[in-house]
Amino acid sequence: MVVLSNFATLTFLSLVLMIGIIVSGVEARPRAFFVFGDSLVDSGNNNYLATTARADTPPYGIDYKPSHRPTGRFSNGYNIPDLISQKIGAESTLPYLSPELRGNKLLVGANFASAGIGILNDTGIQFVNVIRMYRQLEYFQEYQNRVSALIGASQAKSLVNKALVLITVGGNDFVNNYYLVPNSARSQQYPLRQYVRFLISEYQKLLQRLYDVGARRVLVTGTGPLGCVPSELAQRGRNGQCATELQRAAALFNPQLEQMLLQLNRKFGRDVFIAANTGKAHNDFISNPQQFGFITAQVACCGQGPYNGLGLCTALSNLCSKREQYAFWDAFHPSEKANRLIVEEIMSGSKAYMNPMNLSTILALDAITT
């Protein structure tokens, strides 16, 4: 048996410590993050498209740091993907269509989301040129080919398998499809309950495809309080009350979505899909805005007409001076402060908000198994 001197022992321990720091430094590299969905999570893809579904003019981005300029995010500042990136210690993912997304920037991940789209291909047809869900998934495969050319196929597969994924879609299938106009084509085709079941079945196909191309940790948000957004209060609400039919749609959709995700997890034998009940988080603001530091959850900070709920935010719109006091930034989208509160629930919320686990638990589990 060899007995080490005190000096040799200290030297050995120092080497172990140095190796540990180097290894942990490699492992501490933030995991890749991919984002799919609609305007709630679009970080600027629509800036590169000929479409009216854009947020690239002031005062969008008025609180976005450091530029305080519009970025294509439908927010006064950061959106939900930005805030999740911050929580996992990563830089914000770039829009997939951005010319800056190349080289090592690809290893951060990518945002494929596009304002106006839905689960269904005919949702958002009024916006013409948007990136529908099937195309977002095609771009994801294209992305993987680009990363394979950069770091090799095996490393690219590992990067995708270990990545965190966020998908937010479904609200537009009601607002910009089923209820877009009276007697819409979809409302004539399906009663509401059947339409919800149809959406869930089509969404399941999209999520299966996402799994097939490598996603293994996917946060899936439900729809928000569709009937309570300023746009619907202005057009369909009565005396400040939420629009009943749209609230009913959300109440039907969200529980069925959660059940579908649990069924998929049982099929795959692992917790791939995590149900994020962002609708419940947002309903909390609406039920008691003052509890969260808001003066209103009805009137948008930026807009025009009743509740500032008509049209999108423009340079000619009414603009509040204290954005942190408003739950809604514009007629449809939460303010940065509301997004922060939603992300706090994603990170540490109970099972009522995050099923079967919250993001903090996911990160802890994945750190052990990686």
CSV table of C-alpha atoms in Angstrom, one decimal:
chain,number,residue,atom,x,y,z
A,1,MET,CA,0.0,0.0,0.0
A,2,VAL,CA,1.3,3.4,-1.0
A,3,VAL,CA,1.0,6.2,1.5
A,4,LEU,CA,0.9,9.7,0.0
A,5,SER,CA,2.7,12.5,1.7
A,6,ASN,CA,0.7,15.6,2.8
A,7,PHE,CA,2.1,17.5,-0.2
A,8,ALA,CA,1.2,14.7,-2.6
A,9,THR,CA,-2.2,14.4,-1.2
A,10,LEU,CA,-2.9,18.1,-1.6
A,11,THR,CA,-1.5,18.0,-5.1
A,12,PHE,CA,-3.8,15.0,-6.0
A,13,LEU,CA,-6.9,16.7,-4.5
A,14,SER,CA,-6.1,19.9,-6.4
A,15,LEU,CA,-5.9,18.0,-9.7
A,16,VAL,CA,-9.2,16.3,-8.9
A,17,LEU,CA,-10.8,19.6,-8.2
A,18,MET,CA,-9.4,21.2,-11.3
A,19,ILE,CA,-10.7,18.3,-13.5
A,20,GLY,CA,-14.0,18.5,-11.7
A,21,ILE,CA,-14.2,22.2,-12.5
A,22,ILE,CA,-13.3,21.6,-16.2
A,23,VAL,CA,-15.8,18.8,-16.5
A,24,SER,CA,-18.6,20.7,-14.8
A,25,GLY,CA,-17.8,23.6,-17.0
A,26,VAL,CA,-18.5,21.5,-20.0
A,27,GLU,CA,-21.6,20.0,-18.6
A,28,ALA,CA,-22.8,23.4,-17.4
A,29,ARG,CA,-23.2,24.5,-21.0
A,30,PRO,CA,-26.9,25.4,-21.2
A,31,ARG,CA,-29.0,22.8,-23.0
A,32,ALA,CA,-30.4,23.7,-26.4
A,33,PHE,CA,-33.9,25.2,-26.4
A,34,PHE,CA,-36.4,24.9,-29.3
A,35,VAL,CA,-39.7,26.9,-29.6
A,36,PHE,CA,-42.7,26.1,-31.7
A,37,GLY,CA,-46.1,27.8,-31.9
A,38,ASP,CA,-47.8,31.2,-32.5
A,39,SER,CA,-47.5,34.9,-31.6
A,40,LEU,CA,-47.3,34.2,-27.8
A,41,VAL,CA,-43.8,32.7,-28.4
A,42,ASP,CA,-42.8,34.1,-31.8
A,43,SER,CA,-39.5,36.0,-31.4
A,44,GLY,CA,-39.4,37.6,-34.8
A,45,ASN,CA,-39.8,35.0,-37.6
A,46,ASN,CA,-42.7,37.0,-39.0
A,47,ASN,CA,-40.4,40.0,-39.5
A,48,TYR,CA,-39.0,38.0,-42.5
A,49,LEU,CA,-42.3,37.2,-44.0
A,50,ALA,CA,-44.8,39.2,-46.1
A,51,THR,CA,-47.6,39.1,-43.6
A,52,THR,CA,-49.8,41.5,-41.6
A,53,ALA,CA,-49.1,39.4,-38.4
A,54,ARG,CA,-46.1,41.4,-37.3
A,55,ALA,CA,-44.8,43.2,-34.2
A,56,ASP,CA,-41.9,45.1,-35.8
A,57,THR,CA,-42.9,48.7,-35.2
A,58,PRO,CA,-43.0,50.8,-32.0
A,59,PRO,CA,-44.2,50.7,-29.3
A,60,TYR,CA,-43.7,46.9,-29.4
A,61,GLY,CA,-40.4,46.3,-27.7
A,62,ILE,CA,-40.5,49.5,-25.7
A,63,ASP,CA,-39.1,47.7,-22.6
A,64,TYR,CA,-37.0,45.1,-24.4
A,65,LYS,CA,-33.5,45.3,-23.1
A,66,PRO,CA,-31.0,46.6,-24.1
A,67,SER,CA,-32.4,48.1,-27.3
A,68,HIS,CA,-35.9,49.2,-26.2
A,69,ARG,CA,-36.9,48.6,-29.9
A,70,PRO,CA,-39.3,46.3,-31.6
A,71,THR,CA,-38.0,42.8,-32.2
A,72,GLY,CA,-41.0,41.0,-33.6
A,73,ARG,CA,-42.1,39.9,-30.2
A,74,PHE,CA,-45.7,40.6,-29.4
A,75,SER,CA,-44.8,42.2,-26.1
A,76,ASN,CA,-43.5,45.3,-24.5
A,77,GLY,CA,-40.4,43.4,-23.6
A,78,TYR,CA,-39.4,39.8,-23.0
A,79,ASN,CA,-41.8,36.9,-24.0
A,80,ILE,CA,-42.1,33.5,-22.4
A,81,PRO,CA,-39.3,31.8,-24.4
A,82,ASP,CA,-36.9,34.6,-23.4
A,83,LEU,CA,-37.7,34.2,-19.7
A,84,ILE,CA,-37.3,30.4,-19.8
A,85,SER,CA,-33.9,30.9,-21.5
A,86,GLN,CA,-32.9,33.1,-18.7
A,87,LYS,CA,-34.0,30.5,-16.1
A,88,ILE,CA,-31.9,27.8,-17.8
A,89,GLY,CA,-28.9,30.1,-18.0
A,90,ALA,CA,-29.0,30.4,-21.8
A,91,GLU,CA,-29.2,33.3,-24.3
A,92,SER,CA,-32.5,33.8,-26.1
A,93,THR,CA,-33.0,31.6,-29.1
A,94,LEU,CA,-32.9,33.4,-32.4
A,95,PRO,CA,-35.8,33.2,-34.9
A,96,TYR,CA,-35.0,30.4,-37.4
A,97,LEU,CA,-35.3,32.8,-40.3
A,98,SER,CA,-32.8,35.2,-38.8
A,99,PRO,CA,-29.6,35.4,-40.9
A,100,GLU,CA,-27.7,35.6,-37.5
A,101,LEU,CA,-28.6,32.0,-36.8
A,102,ARG,CA,-25.5,30.3,-38.0
A,103,GLY,CA,-22.3,28.7,-36.6
A,104,ASN,CA,-22.2,28.3,-32.8
A,105,LYS,CA,-25.4,30.2,-32.5
A,106,LEU,CA,-27.1,27.1,-33.9
A,107,LEU,CA,-26.1,25.2,-30.8
A,108,VAL,CA,-28.2,27.5,-28.6
A,109,GLY,CA,-31.3,26.2,-30.3
A,110,ALA,CA,-33.9,28.0,-32.5
A,111,ASN,CA,-37.3,29.6,-32.4
A,112,PHE,CA,-39.6,28.3,-35.2
A,113,ALA,CA,-42.8,30.1,-34.0
A,114,SER,CA,-44.9,32.3,-36.2
A,115,ALA,CA,-47.7,34.6,-35.3
A,116,GLY,CA,-51.1,33.8,-36.6
A,117,ILE,CA,-50.8,30.0,-36.9
A,118,GLY,CA,-52.8,27.2,-35.3
A,119,ILE,CA,-52.9,23.5,-35.0
A,120,LEU,CA,-54.9,23.4,-38.3
A,121,ASN,CA,-53.5,24.5,-41.6
A,122,ASP,CA,-56.5,26.7,-42.4
A,123,THR,CA,-56.1,28.7,-39.2
A,124,GLY,CA,-54.8,32.2,-39.8
A,125,ILE,CA,-55.3,32.1,-43.6
A,126,GLN,CA,-56.1,35.8,-43.4
A,127,PHE,CA,-52.4,36.4,-42.6
A,128,VAL,CA,-51.4,34.6,-45.8
A,129,ASN,CA,-47.7,34.0,-45.4
A,130,VAL,CA,-47.0,32.5,-42.0
A,131,ILE,CA,-45.1,29.4,-40.9
A,132,ARG,CA,-47.7,26.8,-40.3
A,133,MET,CA,-47.0,23.9,-37.9
A,134,TYR,CA,-46.1,21.3,-40.5
A,135,ARG,CA,-43.6,23.8,-41.9
A,136,GLN,CA,-42.1,24.5,-38.5
A,137,LEU,CA,-41.4,20.8,-38.1
A,138,GLU,CA,-39.8,20.7,-41.5
A,139,TYR,CA,-37.6,23.6,-40.5
A,140,PHE,CA,-36.7,21.6,-37.4
A,141,GLN,CA,-35.4,18.8,-39.5
A,142,GLU,CA,-33.6,21.2,-41.7
A,143,TYR,CA,-32.0,22.7,-38.6
A,144,GLN,CA,-30.8,19.3,-37.5
A,145,ASN,CA,-29.1,18.8,-40.9
A,146,ARG,CA,-27.4,22.1,-40.5
A,147,VAL,CA,-26.2,21.2,-37.0
A,148,SER,CA,-25.0,17.7,-38.2
A,149,ALA,CA,-22.8,19.5,-40.8
A,150,LEU,CA,-21.4,21.6,-38.0
A,151,ILE,CA,-20.8,19.1,-35.2
A,152,GLY,CA,-21.5,15.6,-36.7
A,153,ALA,CA,-24.7,13.6,-36.8
A,154,SER,CA,-24.2,11.8,-33.5
A,155,GLN,CA,-23.6,15.0,-31.5
A,156,ALA,CA,-26.5,16.7,-33.3
A,157,LYS,CA,-28.8,13.9,-32.3
A,158,SER,CA,-27.6,14.1,-28.7
A,159,LEU,CA,-28.1,17.9,-28.7
A,160,VAL,CA,-31.7,17.5,-29.9
A,161,ASN,CA,-32.5,14.6,-27.5
A,162,LYS,CA,-31.3,16.5,-24.5
A,163,ALA,CA,-32.9,19.8,-25.5
A,164,LEU,CA,-35.8,21.5,-23.8
A,165,VAL,CA,-38.7,22.2,-26.2
A,166,LEU,CA,-41.7,24.6,-25.8
A,167,ILE,CA,-44.8,24.5,-27.9
A,168,THR,CA,-47.7,27.0,-27.6
A,169,VAL,CA,-50.5,26.6,-30.2
A,170,GLY,CA,-54.3,26.2,-30.2
A,171,GLY,CA,-55.7,29.6,-29.2
A,172,ASN,CA,-55.8,30.8,-32.8
A,173,ASP,CA,-57.8,27.8,-33.9
A,174,PHE,CA,-60.6,29.3,-31.9
A,175,VAL,CA,-60.1,33.1,-32.2
A,176,ASN,CA,-58.8,33.1,-35.8
A,177,ASN,CA,-60.8,30.2,-37.1
A,178,TYR,CA,-63.9,28.8,-35.4
A,179,TYR,CA,-65.0,32.1,-34.0
A,180,LEU,CA,-63.4,34.5,-36.5
A,181,VAL,CA,-66.7,35.3,-38.2
A,182,PRO,CA,-70.3,34.2,-37.5
A,183,ASN,CA,-71.1,30.9,-39.1
A,184,SER,CA,-67.5,30.2,-40.0
A,185,ALA,CA,-66.7,27.2,-42.1
A,186,ARG,CA,-65.3,25.2,-39.2
A,187,SER,CA,-68.3,26.1,-36.9
A,188,GLN,CA,-70.6,24.9,-39.7
A,189,GLN,CA,-68.6,21.7,-40.0
A,190,TYR,CA,-68.3,20.9,-36.2
A,191,PRO,CA,-70.2,21.6,-33.1
A,192,LEU,CA,-67.8,23.0,-30.5
A,193,ARG,CA,-67.3,19.7,-28.6
A,194,GLN,CA,-66.5,17.8,-31.8
A,195,TYR,CA,-64.2,20.6,-32.9
A,196,VAL,CA,-62.3,20.4,-29.7
A,197,ARG,CA,-61.9,16.6,-30.1
A,198,PHE,CA,-60.8,17.2,-33.7
A,199,LEU,CA,-58.2,19.8,-32.6
A,200,ILE,CA,-56.8,17.4,-29.9
A,201,SER,CA,-56.5,14.5,-32.4
A,202,GLU,CA,-54.7,16.8,-34.9
A,203,TYR,CA,-52.4,18.2,-32.1
A,204,GLN,CA,-51.6,14.6,-31.1
A,205,LYS,CA,-50.3,13.9,-34.6
A,206,LEU,CA,-48.0,17.0,-34.4
A,207,LEU,CA,-46.6,16.0,-31.0
A,208,GLN,CA,-46.0,12.5,-32.3
A,209,ARG,CA,-44.1,14.0,-35.2
A,210,LEU,CA,-42.1,16.1,-32.8
A,211,TYR,CA,-41.2,13.0,-30.8
A,212,ASP,CA,-40.3,11.2,-34.0
A,213,VAL,CA,-37.7,13.9,-34.9
A,214,GLY,CA,-36.0,13.7,-31.6
A,215,ALA,CA,-37.8,15.9,-28.9
A,216,ARG,CA,-37.7,14.3,-25.5
A,217,ARG,CA,-38.6,17.1,-23.0
A,218,VAL,CA,-41.5,19.1,-24.3
A,219,LEU,CA,-43.4,21.8,-22.4
A,220,VAL,CA,-46.9,22.1,-23.9
A,221,THR,CA,-49.0,25.1,-22.9
A,222,GLY,CA,-52.7,25.2,-22.9
A,223,THR,CA,-54.8,28.1,-24.2
A,224,GLY,CA,-55.1,31.2,-22.2
A,225,PRO,CA,-58.4,32.8,-21.1
A,226,LEU,CA,-59.6,33.2,-24.6
A,227,GLY,CA,-62.9,35.0,-23.7
A,228,CYS,CA,-61.2,37.4,-21.3
A,229,VAL,CA,-58.6,39.1,-23.5
A,230,PRO,CA,-59.2,42.8,-24.3
A,231,SER,CA,-60.1,42.0,-27.9
A,232,GLU,CA,-62.9,39.6,-26.9
A,233,LEU,CA,-64.1,42.0,-24.2
A,234,ALA,CA,-64.4,44.7,-26.8
A,235,GLN,CA,-66.1,42.6,-29.4
A,236,ARG,CA,-68.1,39.8,-27.6
A,237,GLY,CA,-68.1,40.6,-23.9
A,238,ARG,CA,-71.0,42.2,-22.1
A,239,ASN,CA,-70.4,44.8,-19.4
A,240,GLY,CA,-66.8,43.8,-18.9
A,241,GLN,CA,-67.7,40.1,-18.6
A,242,CYS,CA,-65.6,37.5,-20.4
A,243,ALA,CA,-67.1,36.1,-23.7
A,244,THR,CA,-68.9,33.0,-22.6
A,245,GLU,CA,-68.4,30.8,-25.7
A,246,LEU,CA,-64.7,31.4,-25.9
A,247,GLN,CA,-64.3,30.7,-22.2
A,248,ARG,CA,-66.2,27.5,-22.8
A,249,ALA,CA,-63.9,26.5,-25.6
A,250,ALA,CA,-60.8,27.0,-23.5
A,251,ALA,CA,-62.5,25.0,-20.6
A,252,LEU,CA,-63.1,22.1,-23.0
A,253,PHE,CA,-59.8,22.2,-24.7
A,254,ASN,CA,-57.3,22.5,-21.9
A,255,PRO,CA,-58.3,19.4,-19.8
A,256,GLN,CA,-58.5,17.2,-23.0
A,257,LEU,CA,-55.0,18.4,-24.0
A,258,GLU,CA,-53.6,17.5,-20.6
A,259,GLN,CA,-55.2,14.0,-20.8
A,260,MET,CA,-53.8,13.5,-24.3
A,261,LEU,CA,-50.3,14.4,-23.1
A,262,LEU,CA,-50.5,11.9,-20.3
A,263,GLN,CA,-51.7,9.2,-22.7
A,264,LEU,CA,-48.7,9.9,-25.0
A,265,ASN,CA,-46.4,9.7,-22.0
A,266,ARG,CA,-47.8,6.3,-21.1
A,267,LYS,CA,-47.3,5.2,-24.7
A,268,PHE,CA,-43.7,6.3,-24.7
A,269,GLY,CA,-43.0,5.0,-21.2
A,270,ARG,CA,-41.5,8.3,-20.0
A,271,ASP,CA,-42.5,11.9,-19.2
A,272,VAL,CA,-41.8,13.4,-22.6
A,273,PHE,CA,-44.7,15.9,-22.6
A,274,ILE,CA,-45.3,18.3,-19.7
A,275,ALA,CA,-48.7,20.0,-19.5
A,276,ALA,CA,-48.2,23.7,-18.6
A,277,ASN,CA,-51.6,25.1,-17.4
A,278,THR,CA,-50.8,28.7,-18.4
A,279,GLY,CA,-54.5,29.3,-18.7
A,280,LYS,CA,-54.9,28.8,-15.0
A,281,ALA,CA,-52.0,31.1,-14.3
A,282,HIS,CA,-53.5,33.8,-16.4
A,283,ASN,CA,-57.0,33.3,-15.0
A,284,ASP,CA,-55.4,34.0,-11.6
A,285,PHE,CA,-54.6,37.5,-12.8
A,286,ILE,CA,-58.1,38.0,-14.1
A,287,SER,CA,-59.8,36.8,-10.9
A,288,ASN,CA,-57.6,39.0,-8.7
A,289,PRO,CA,-55.3,41.4,-10.6
A,290,GLN,CA,-54.5,43.5,-7.5
A,291,GLN,CA,-53.0,40.5,-5.8
A,292,PHE,CA,-50.3,40.4,-8.5
A,293,GLY,CA,-49.7,44.1,-8.6
A,294,PHE,CA,-51.9,44.9,-11.6
A,295,ILE,CA,-54.4,47.7,-11.7
A,296,THR,CA,-56.3,45.9,-14.5
A,297,ALA,CA,-56.6,42.6,-16.3
A,298,GLN,CA,-59.2,44.0,-18.7
A,299,VAL,CA,-57.8,47.0,-20.4
A,300,ALA,CA,-54.7,46.5,-22.6
A,301,CYS,CA,-51.8,48.8,-22.1
A,302,CYS,CA,-51.6,49.6,-25.8
A,303,GLY,CA,-54.5,49.7,-28.2
A,304,GLN,CA,-57.6,51.6,-29.1
A,305,GLY,CA,-61.4,51.3,-28.7
A,306,PRO,CA,-63.1,49.7,-25.7
A,307,TYR,CA,-60.6,48.1,-23.3
A,308,ASN,CA,-57.9,49.1,-25.9
A,309,GLY,CA,-59.0,45.9,-27.5
A,310,LEU,CA,-59.5,46.8,-31.2
A,311,GLY,CA,-56.6,46.0,-33.5
A,312,LEU,CA,-52.9,45.7,-32.7
A,313,CYS,CA,-50.7,48.2,-30.9
A,314,THR,CA,-49.4,51.0,-33.2
A,315,ALA,CA,-47.6,54.3,-32.8
A,316,LEU,CA,-51.0,56.0,-32.8
A,317,SER,CA,-52.5,53.8,-30.1
A,318,ASN,CA,-53.3,54.7,-26.5
A,319,LEU,CA,-50.2,53.7,-24.5
A,320,CYS,CA,-50.1,53.3,-20.7
A,321,SER,CA,-47.1,54.8,-18.9
A,322,LYS,CA,-46.7,52.0,-16.3
A,323,ARG,CA,-46.6,48.8,-18.2
A,324,GLU,CA,-46.0,46.7,-15.1
A,325,GLN,CA,-49.5,47.5,-13.9
A,326,TYR,CA,-51.2,45.9,-16.9
A,327,ALA,CA,-51.8,42.1,-17.3
A,328,PHE,CA,-52.3,42.6,-21.0
A,329,TRP,CA,-49.9,44.5,-23.3
A,330,ASP,CA,-52.1,44.6,-26.4
A,331,ALA,CA,-55.5,43.2,-27.4
A,332,PHE,CA,-54.3,39.6,-27.2
A,333,HIS,CA,-50.9,39.2,-25.6
A,334,PRO,CA,-49.8,39.4,-21.9
A,335,SER,CA,-47.4,42.1,-20.7
A,336,GLU,CA,-43.8,41.2,-19.9
A,337,LYS,CA,-44.7,41.2,-16.2
A,338,ALA,CA,-47.5,38.8,-16.8
A,339,ASN,CA,-45.1,36.6,-18.8
A,340,ARG,CA,-42.7,36.6,-15.8
A,341,LEU,CA,-45.4,35.4,-13.5
A,342,ILE,CA,-46.4,32.7,-15.9
A,343,VAL,CA,-42.8,31.5,-16.2
A,344,GLU,CA,-42.5,31.4,-12.4
A,345,GLU,CA,-45.4,28.9,-12.4
A,346,ILE,CA,-43.7,26.9,-15.2
A,347,MET,CA,-40.6,26.8,-13.1
A,348,SER,CA,-42.0,26.0,-9.6
A,349,GLY,CA,-45.8,25.6,-9.9
A,350,SER,CA,-47.7,22.8,-8.3
A,351,LYS,CA,-49.3,19.9,-10.2
A,352,ALA,CA,-52.3,22.1,-10.7
A,353,TYR,CA,-50.1,24.3,-13.0
A,354,MET,CA,-47.5,21.8,-14.2
A,355,ASN,CA,-48.4,18.1,-14.8
A,356,PRO,CA,-46.6,15.8,-14.1
A,357,MET,CA,-43.8,18.1,-12.9
A,358,ASN,CA,-42.5,21.6,-13.1
A,359,LEU,CA,-39.5,22.8,-14.9
A,360,SER,CA,-37.3,23.0,-11.8
A,361,THR,CA,-37.9,19.3,-11.2
A,362,ILE,CA,-37.2,18.5,-14.9
A,363,LEU,CA,-33.9,20.3,-14.7
A,364,ALA,CA,-32.9,18.5,-11.5
A,365,LEU,CA,-33.9,15.1,-12.8
A,366,ASP,CA,-32.1,15.6,-16.1
A,367,ALA,CA,-29.0,16.8,-14.4
A,368,ILE,CA,-28.8,13.5,-12.5
A,369,THR,CA,-29.5,11.3,-15.6
A,370,THR,CA,-27.3,13.2,-18.1
